[in-house]
Amino acid sequence: MSVARNLLLAASTNAWLRDRAMQARFVKRSVARFMPGERIDDAMSAALRQQSEGIGSILAHLGENVTTRGEAEAVTQHYLDVLDRLGASSLDAQVSIKPTQLGLDLDRDVCQQNVQRLVDRAAELRTLLWIDMENARYVDATLDLFRRMRRRSPFVGLALQACLYRTERDVESLLPLGAALRLVKGAYLEPARIAYPKKTDVDQNYYRLASRILGEHHRSGALLHIATHDPALIDRLSALINGVEIPSTAYEFAMLYGIQVPLQHRLVAAGRRVRVLISYGEYWFPWYLRRLAERPANVWFVVKQLFV
Ligand code: FDA
């Protein structure tokens, strides 16, 4: 992986940098490219616009690694309100949560209780609640959380990262559940001991895992989110989907707000189901640096904002 990517990912966890960057106007201007605004109303308006273009949404309130139970409770309450608002609207939108934003670092039981409340509310509304995968030290706890939630409700899905060697094993153990899965490449800085250091190997593993999941979900009726902006992978997987006639209910393409927008529209025009994740909230720094790391050329875009 590139030096720039590693530097940006290391910077994403630096509190000193975070406090300064979040005040800088030019940084705030460049963040607007990846999020419609900090408020839930901004995200819901963007979701409405997307719906008019044939694109579904996933809403994610930015934040991670909360340090008090009070914060975890406030996030839970926020998401309960969001689910209620979605239930009362005709928006085609789901919610995606991060376990460390709901208390995983503090106490696994507290986190589980919080996620359980959200899973139960999502089940009442018959909408999927997604659980993000954070950095590798949380994978075991997140899988455990997901399995418990899956026993309560079919309306819960899990993100898995193709960059990790272990994911192949995790996929095999999860397939019998027939659960909704979201396959991503992985946004965190991980050591070569546990993750493919070369991008080409991550891409190859992504294709292998997505094909395996699609083959199995094809039979079980479960959903795969093909969550990537990579046009080459999307083409290869589209060819596979067409070749073995995988039903359109078995997969959706998923992308992030503001990234590969023309490709999102091309997929919709080709009759594919597309869902775009919209992030919102004030705690955007680590998430934003992960977006820059995915494409270090984006840093020039930030620099240009200094001069507008
Ligand atoms: P890659 O990084 O190879 O990008 C392919 C192409 O897409 C690039 O060449 C570029 O053109 C464009 N592109 C990608 N990122 C860009 C950016 N930031 N700015 C501009 N262009 C860009 N990760 C994780 O660890 N846990 C999770 O739970 C999730 N959840 C999640 C949900 C959804 C819906 C998506 C789409 C992604 C995630 N991710 C994630 C992030 C994921 O792991 C990964 O970091 C990004 O999707 C970038 O990887 P790509 O698959 O797009 O490929």
Tab-separated table of C-alpha atoms and ligand atoms in Angstrom:
chain	number	residue	atom	x	y	z
A	1	MET	CA	0.000	0.000	0.000
A	2	SER	CA	1.235	3.562	-0.704
A	3	VAL	CA	3.208	5.655	1.781
A	4	ALA	CA	0.639	8.467	1.412
A	5	ARG	CA	-2.165	6.084	2.349
A	6	ASN	CA	-0.308	4.873	5.436
A	7	LEU	CA	0.494	8.451	6.523
A	8	LEU	CA	-3.110	9.570	6.127
A	9	LEU	CA	-4.409	6.539	8.042
A	10	ALA	CA	-1.910	7.156	10.846
A	11	ALA	CA	-2.973	10.836	10.935
A	12	SER	CA	-6.642	9.795	11.204
A	13	THR	CA	-6.041	8.724	14.837
A	14	ASN	CA	-4.037	11.827	15.840
A	15	ALA	CA	-6.015	13.946	18.343
A	16	TRP	CA	-3.762	17.032	18.034
A	17	LEU	CA	-4.246	17.155	14.280
A	18	ARG	CA	-7.969	16.453	14.631
A	19	ASP	CA	-8.564	19.396	16.970
A	20	ARG	CA	-6.776	21.802	14.614
A	21	ALA	CA	-8.093	20.494	11.300
A	22	MET	CA	-11.713	20.531	12.479
A	23	GLN	CA	-11.475	24.287	13.021
A	24	ALA	CA	-9.919	25.076	9.622
A	25	ARG	CA	-12.400	26.563	7.148
A	26	PHE	CA	-10.669	25.155	4.061
A	27	VAL	CA	-10.824	21.631	5.526
A	28	LYS	CA	-14.522	22.070	6.311
A	29	ARG	CA	-15.128	23.177	2.710
A	30	SER	CA	-13.412	20.077	1.326
A	31	VAL	CA	-15.360	17.741	3.654
A	32	ALA	CA	-18.571	18.961	2.001
A	33	ARG	CA	-17.658	16.872	-1.021
A	34	PHE	CA	-18.204	13.676	0.983
A	35	MET	CA	-21.107	14.661	3.228
A	36	PRO	CA	-24.202	16.767	2.559
A	37	GLY	CA	-24.057	18.349	6.040
A	38	GLU	CA	-23.620	17.710	9.739
A	39	ARG	CA	-27.325	17.397	10.639
A	40	ILE	CA	-29.642	14.415	10.211
A	41	ASP	CA	-31.956	16.722	8.230
A	42	ASP	CA	-29.131	17.291	5.714
A	43	ALA	CA	-28.691	13.536	5.349
A	44	MET	CA	-32.432	12.935	4.952
A	45	SER	CA	-32.720	15.652	2.291
A	46	ALA	CA	-29.813	14.042	0.412
A	47	ALA	CA	-31.506	10.646	0.752
A	48	LEU	CA	-34.679	12.123	-0.748
A	49	ARG	CA	-32.694	13.501	-3.693
A	50	GLN	CA	-31.021	10.135	-4.186
A	51	GLN	CA	-34.390	8.390	-4.107
A	52	SER	CA	-35.615	10.642	-6.934
A	53	GLU	CA	-32.603	9.375	-8.931
A	54	GLY	CA	-33.440	5.717	-8.232
A	55	ILE	CA	-30.796	5.320	-5.507
A	56	GLY	CA	-31.491	4.000	-2.001
A	57	SER	CA	-29.632	5.281	1.060
A	58	ILE	CA	-27.888	4.163	4.198
A	59	LEU	CA	-27.534	6.754	6.971
A	60	ALA	CA	-24.538	6.800	9.316
A	61	HIS	CA	-23.994	9.229	12.162
A	62	LEU	CA	-20.262	9.897	12.339
A	63	GLY	CA	-18.464	8.952	15.510
A	64	GLU	CA	-16.447	6.114	17.009
A	65	ASN	CA	-14.693	4.999	20.201
A	66	VAL	CA	-16.999	6.818	22.617
A	67	THR	CA	-15.561	6.993	26.131
A	68	THR	CA	-18.644	7.226	28.361
A	69	ARG	CA	-21.893	5.298	28.727
A	70	GLY	CA	-23.750	8.597	28.446
A	71	GLU	CA	-22.334	9.193	24.964
A	72	ALA	CA	-23.211	5.647	23.889
A	73	GLU	CA	-26.754	6.134	25.220
A	74	ALA	CA	-27.090	9.460	23.353
A	75	VAL	CA	-26.032	7.786	20.079
A	76	THR	CA	-28.494	4.931	20.678
A	77	GLN	CA	-31.287	7.416	21.325
A	78	HIS	CA	-30.316	9.360	18.212
A	79	TYR	CA	-30.545	6.244	16.049
A	80	LEU	CA	-33.873	5.235	17.637
A	81	ASP	CA	-35.213	8.658	16.626
A	82	VAL	CA	-33.756	8.277	13.124
A	83	LEU	CA	-35.408	4.855	12.742
A	84	ASP	CA	-38.721	6.345	13.886
A	85	ARG	CA	-38.385	9.168	11.374
A	86	LEU	CA	-37.599	6.693	8.608
A	87	GLY	CA	-40.567	4.550	9.667
A	88	ALA	CA	-42.854	7.571	9.405
A	89	SER	CA	-41.499	8.546	5.981
A	90	SER	CA	-41.475	6.894	2.592
A	91	LEU	CA	-37.677	7.097	2.319
A	92	ASP	CA	-35.882	4.000	1.087
A	93	ALA	CA	-33.135	4.317	3.691
A	94	GLN	CA	-31.388	1.998	6.127
A	95	VAL	CA	-29.097	2.738	9.073
A	96	SER	CA	-25.491	1.696	9.647
A	97	ILE	CA	-23.850	1.736	13.069
A	98	LYS	CA	-20.365	1.348	14.535
A	99	PRO	CA	-20.079	-0.854	17.652
A	100	THR	CA	-17.474	1.425	19.283
A	101	GLN	CA	-19.912	4.321	18.923
A	102	LEU	CA	-22.395	2.309	20.966
A	103	GLY	CA	-19.995	1.453	23.776
A	104	LEU	CA	-17.903	-1.550	22.660
A	105	ASP	CA	-14.709	-0.123	24.222
A	106	LEU	CA	-16.487	0.473	27.523
A	107	ASP	CA	-18.425	-2.716	28.146
A	108	ARG	CA	-19.525	-5.405	25.721
A	109	ASP	CA	-22.842	-5.917	27.537
A	110	VAL	CA	-23.702	-2.218	27.360
A	111	CYS	CA	-22.875	-2.195	23.657
A	112	GLN	CA	-24.965	-5.312	23.074
A	113	GLN	CA	-27.949	-3.842	24.895
A	114	ASN	CA	-27.716	-0.654	22.842
A	115	VAL	CA	-27.408	-2.487	19.527
A	116	GLN	CA	-30.241	-4.811	20.573
A	117	ARG	CA	-32.591	-1.853	21.036
A	118	LEU	CA	-31.763	-0.672	17.522
A	119	VAL	CA	-32.058	-4.141	15.999
A	120	ASP	CA	-35.467	-4.614	17.642
A	121	ARG	CA	-36.716	-1.245	16.390
A	122	ALA	CA	-35.388	-1.944	12.872
A	123	ALA	CA	-37.145	-5.339	12.935
A	124	GLU	CA	-40.458	-3.666	13.890
A	125	LEU	CA	-40.015	-1.399	10.882
A	126	ARG	CA	-38.803	-4.322	8.701
A	127	THR	CA	-35.708	-2.412	7.643
A	128	LEU	CA	-32.105	-3.601	7.691
A	129	LEU	CA	-29.739	-2.343	10.368
A	130	TRP	CA	-26.105	-2.637	9.268
A	131	ILE	CA	-23.163	-3.194	11.603
A	132	ASP	CA	-19.911	-1.662	10.304
A	133	MET	CA	-16.599	-3.454	10.703
A	134	GLU	CA	-14.006	-1.290	12.420
A	135	ASN	CA	-10.294	-1.982	12.786
A	136	ALA	CA	-9.025	-5.536	13.178
A	137	ARG	CA	-8.924	-5.599	16.966
A	138	TYR	CA	-12.723	-5.379	16.999
A	139	VAL	CA	-13.470	-8.154	14.501
A	140	ASP	CA	-14.026	-10.990	17.020
A	141	ALA	CA	-16.237	-8.865	19.256
A	142	THR	CA	-18.202	-7.557	16.260
A	143	LEU	CA	-18.764	-11.059	14.869
A	144	ASP	CA	-19.964	-12.205	18.275
A	145	LEU	CA	-22.300	-9.203	18.502
A	146	PHE	CA	-23.616	-9.867	15.002
A	147	ARG	CA	-24.322	-13.558	15.683
A	148	ARG	CA	-26.282	-12.661	18.813
A	149	MET	CA	-28.275	-10.014	16.939
A	150	ARG	CA	-28.893	-12.346	14.007
A	151	ARG	CA	-30.471	-14.850	16.413
A	152	ARG	CA	-32.949	-12.104	17.389
A	153	SER	CA	-33.738	-10.773	13.940
A	154	PRO	CA	-33.162	-11.331	10.217
A	155	PHE	CA	-33.115	-7.535	9.744
A	156	VAL	CA	-29.447	-7.131	10.606
A	157	GLY	CA	-26.441	-7.120	8.277
A	158	LEU	CA	-22.676	-7.130	8.773
A	159	ALA	CA	-19.719	-5.569	6.959
A	160	LEU	CA	-16.690	-7.774	6.238
A	161	GLN	CA	-13.269	-6.605	4.998
A	162	ALA	CA	-11.566	-8.274	2.037
A	163	CYS	CA	-8.154	-6.939	3.148
A	164	LEU	CA	-7.997	-9.336	6.110
A	165	TYR	CA	-6.696	-12.899	5.663
A	166	ARG	CA	-9.218	-14.159	8.208
A	167	THR	CA	-12.265	-12.938	6.289
A	168	GLU	CA	-12.374	-16.023	4.066
A	169	ARG	CA	-12.819	-18.150	7.195
A	170	ASP	CA	-15.338	-15.709	8.649
A	171	VAL	CA	-17.369	-15.779	5.430
A	172	GLU	CA	-17.499	-19.598	5.523
A	173	SER	CA	-18.710	-19.554	9.122
A	174	LEU	CA	-21.370	-16.909	8.391
A	175	LEU	CA	-22.784	-18.300	5.137
A	176	PRO	CA	-24.987	-20.947	6.830
A	177	LEU	CA	-26.833	-18.102	8.614
A	178	GLY	CA	-28.113	-16.785	5.279
A	179	ALA	CA	-27.534	-13.263	6.592
A	180	ALA	CA	-27.199	-9.933	4.809
A	181	LEU	CA	-23.499	-9.161	4.296
A	182	ARG	CA	-21.672	-6.075	3.047
A	183	LEU	CA	-18.295	-6.752	1.487
A	184	VAL	CA	-15.785	-3.869	1.608
A	185	LYS	CA	-12.044	-3.710	0.937
A	186	GLY	CA	-11.282	-2.289	4.419
A	187	ALA	CA	-10.558	1.302	5.425
A	188	TYR	CA	-8.073	0.864	8.292
A	189	LEU	CA	-4.300	0.633	8.591
A	190	GLU	CA	-3.572	-3.037	9.351
A	191	PRO	CA	-0.218	-4.846	9.644
A	192	ALA	CA	0.936	-7.314	6.942
A	193	ARG	CA	0.737	-10.058	9.598
A	194	ILE	CA	-3.074	-9.979	9.346
A	195	ALA	CA	-3.918	-8.102	6.118
A	196	TYR	CA	-2.849	-8.249	2.471
A	197	PRO	CA	-0.241	-5.519	2.023
A	198	LYS	CA	-0.732	-5.347	-1.764
A	199	LYS	CA	-3.811	-3.687	-3.242
A	200	THR	CA	-3.942	-6.206	-6.113
A	201	ASP	CA	-4.235	-9.043	-3.573
A	202	VAL	CA	-7.047	-7.218	-1.735
A	203	ASP	CA	-8.869	-6.751	-5.065
A	204	GLN	CA	-8.400	-10.416	-5.966
A	205	ASN	CA	-9.636	-11.528	-2.540
A	206	TYR	CA	-12.623	-9.196	-2.892
A	207	TYR	CA	-13.614	-10.872	-6.158
A	208	ARG	CA	-13.119	-14.355	-4.697
A	209	LEU	CA	-15.187	-13.615	-1.579
A	210	ALA	CA	-17.953	-11.781	-3.446
A	211	SER	CA	-18.283	-14.684	-5.918
A	212	ARG	CA	-18.436	-17.179	-3.064
A	213	ILE	CA	-21.100	-15.177	-1.187
A	214	LEU	CA	-23.166	-14.544	-4.325
A	215	GLY	CA	-23.082	-18.261	-5.192
A	216	GLU	CA	-24.399	-19.190	-1.764
A	217	HIS	CA	-26.859	-16.282	-1.342
A	218	HIS	CA	-28.263	-17.138	-4.732
A	219	ARG	CA	-29.580	-20.297	-3.039
A	220	SER	CA	-30.459	-18.859	0.401
A	221	GLY	CA	-32.087	-15.639	-0.851
A	222	ALA	CA	-29.856	-13.484	1.383
A	223	LEU	CA	-28.511	-10.087	0.342
A	224	LEU	CA	-24.935	-9.070	-0.516
A	225	HIS	CA	-23.933	-5.421	-0.596
A	226	ILE	CA	-21.167	-5.148	-3.178
A	227	ALA	CA	-19.706	-2.103	-1.437
A	228	THR	CA	-16.973	-0.776	-3.698
A	229	HIS	CA	-16.300	2.079	-6.120
A	230	ASP	CA	-13.858	-0.022	-8.107
A	231	PRO	CA	-15.093	-0.054	-11.738
A	232	ALA	CA	-12.946	-3.083	-12.671
A	233	LEU	CA	-14.359	-5.164	-9.821
A	234	ILE	CA	-17.885	-3.986	-10.557
A	235	ASP	CA	-17.480	-5.037	-14.203
A	236	ARG	CA	-16.086	-8.463	-13.274
A	237	LEU	CA	-18.857	-9.085	-10.743
A	238	SER	CA	-21.537	-7.816	-13.139
A	239	ALA	CA	-20.296	-10.323	-15.733
A	240	LEU	CA	-20.508	-13.097	-13.132
A	241	ILE	CA	-24.009	-11.995	-12.079
A	242	ASN	CA	-25.191	-11.994	-15.707
A	243	GLY	CA	-23.452	-15.285	-16.494
A	244	VAL	CA	-25.078	-17.341	-13.752
A	245	GLU	CA	-28.263	-15.254	-13.694
A	246	ILE	CA	-28.125	-14.247	-10.057
A	247	PRO	CA	-31.497	-12.656	-9.154
A	248	SER	CA	-31.459	-8.914	-8.534
A	249	THR	CA	-32.808	-9.486	-4.999
A	250	ALA	CA	-29.503	-11.183	-4.028
A	251	TYR	CA	-27.301	-8.091	-4.289
A	252	GLU	CA	-27.098	-4.322	-4.319
A	253	PHE	CA	-24.162	-2.146	-5.313
A	254	ALA	CA	-23.250	0.168	-2.453
A	255	MET	CA	-21.074	3.274	-2.546
A	256	LEU	CA	-20.289	6.327	-0.444
A	257	TYR	CA	-21.859	9.738	-0.928
A	258	GLY	CA	-19.922	11.903	-3.395
A	259	ILE	CA	-17.711	9.104	-4.755
A	260	GLN	CA	-18.004	7.726	-8.314
A	261	VAL	CA	-21.352	9.476	-8.781
A	262	PRO	CA	-21.434	8.954	-12.599
A	263	LEU	CA	-20.825	5.227	-12.011
A	264	GLN	CA	-23.733	5.152	-9.517
A	265	HIS	CA	-25.986	6.613	-12.213
A	266	ARG	CA	-24.679	4.276	-14.918
A	267	LEU	CA	-25.491	1.268	-12.727
A	268	VAL	CA	-29.019	2.573	-12.074
A	269	ALA	CA	-29.501	3.136	-15.811
A	270	ALA	CA	-28.367	-0.451	-16.412
A	271	GLY	CA	-31.141	-1.654	-14.085
A	272	ARG	CA	-28.922	-2.454	-11.076
A	273	ARG	CA	-30.013	-1.705	-7.522
A	274	VAL	CA	-27.736	0.927	-5.971
A	275	ARG	CA	-27.566	2.190	-2.393
A	276	VAL	CA	-25.362	5.064	-1.239
A	277	LEU	CA	-24.163	5.563	2.323
A	278	ILE	CA	-24.578	9.118	3.580
A	279	SER	CA	-22.526	10.131	6.596
A	280	TYR	CA	-23.433	13.126	8.727
A	281	GLY	CA	-22.471	14.531	12.129
A	282	GLU	CA	-19.829	16.707	13.695
A	283	TYR	CA	-17.203	14.067	14.419
A	284	TRP	CA	-15.945	13.740	10.877
A	285	PHE	CA	-12.137	13.942	11.156
A	286	PRO	CA	-11.036	10.232	11.350
A	287	TRP	CA	-13.684	9.214	8.825
A	288	TYR	CA	-12.622	12.036	6.467
A	289	LEU	CA	-8.950	11.087	6.602
A	290	ARG	CA	-9.878	7.497	5.744
A	291	ARG	CA	-11.647	8.888	2.621
A	292	LEU	CA	-8.503	10.855	1.706
A	293	ALA	CA	-6.381	7.752	2.239
A	294	GLU	CA	-8.491	5.792	-0.226
A	295	ARG	CA	-7.417	8.227	-2.903
A	296	PRO	CA	-4.435	10.340	-1.828
A	297	ALA	CA	-4.991	12.527	-4.937
A	298	ASN	CA	-7.933	13.929	-2.915
A	299	VAL	CA	-5.403	15.798	-0.791
A	300	TRP	CA	-4.874	18.194	-3.727
A	301	PHE	CA	-8.573	18.915	-3.614
A	302	VAL	CA	-8.181	19.930	0.063
A	303	VAL	CA	-5.177	22.127	-0.752
A	304	LYS	CA	-7.134	23.839	-3.545
A	305	GLN	CA	-9.794	24.850	-0.980
A	306	LEU	CA	-7.148	27.094	0.604
A	307	PHE	CA	-7.401	29.346	-2.439
A	308	VAL	CA	-11.155	29.554	-3.051
B	1	FDA	P1	-10.472	1.507	-4.222
B	1	FDA	O1	-9.985	2.135	-2.991
B	1	FDA	O2	-9.619	0.589	-4.976
B	1	FDA	O3	-11.164	2.561	-5.137
B	1	FDA	C1	-11.601	2.297	-6.444
B	1	FDA	C2	-11.788	3.620	-7.161
B	1	FDA	O4	-12.882	4.323	-6.579
B	1	FDA	C3	-10.589	4.553	-7.033
B	1	FDA	O5	-9.651	4.330	-8.033
B	1	FDA	C4	-11.239	5.905	-7.121
B	1	FDA	O6	-11.496	6.236	-8.471
B	1	FDA	C5	-12.570	5.704	-6.437
B	1	FDA	N1	-12.483	6.036	-5.019
B	1	FDA	C6	-12.442	5.186	-3.970
B	1	FDA	N2	-12.398	5.850	-2.799
B	1	FDA	C7	-12.398	7.158	-3.125
B	1	FDA	C8	-12.371	8.361	-2.380
B	1	FDA	N3	-12.319	8.354	-1.043
B	1	FDA	N4	-12.403	9.541	-3.051
B	1	FDA	C9	-12.466	9.593	-4.400
B	1	FDA	N5	-12.492	8.486	-5.170
B	1	FDA	C10	-12.469	7.285	-4.550
B	1	FDA	N6	-14.720	0.062	5.393
B	1	FDA	C11	-14.537	-0.598	6.557
B	1	FDA	O7	-13.398	-0.900	6.932
B	1	FDA	N7	-15.643	-0.945	7.312
B	1	FDA	C12	-16.911	-0.682	6.925
B	1	FDA	O8	-17.865	-1.018	7.619
B	1	FDA	C13	-17.101	0.019	5.690
B	1	FDA	N8	-18.358	0.333	5.227
B	1	FDA	C14	-18.504	0.794	3.932
B	1	FDA	C15	-19.792	0.917	3.382
B	1	FDA	C16	-19.940	1.266	2.049
B	1	FDA	C17	-21.321	1.371	1.465
B	1	FDA	C18	-18.784	1.533	1.258
B	1	FDA	C19	-18.914	1.887	-0.190
B	1	FDA	C20	-17.526	1.458	1.799
B	1	FDA	C21	-17.365	1.105	3.145
B	1	FDA	N9	-16.093	1.006	3.721
B	1	FDA	C22	-15.963	0.372	4.933
B	1	FDA	C23	-14.908	1.608	3.030
B	1	FDA	C24	-14.141	0.572	2.216
B	1	FDA	O9	-13.490	-0.334	3.066
B	1	FDA	C25	-13.088	1.238	1.317
B	1	FDA	O10	-12.167	1.912	2.111
B	1	FDA	C26	-13.660	2.195	0.298
B	1	FDA	O11	-14.855	1.731	-0.225
B	1	FDA	C27	-12.646	2.392	-0.875
B	1	FDA	O12	-12.402	1.163	-1.494
B	1	FDA	P2	-12.991	0.752	-2.926
B	1	FDA	O13	-13.594	-0.609	-2.774
B	1	FDA	O14	-13.900	1.766	-3.430
B	1	FDA	O15	-11.749	0.535	-3.842
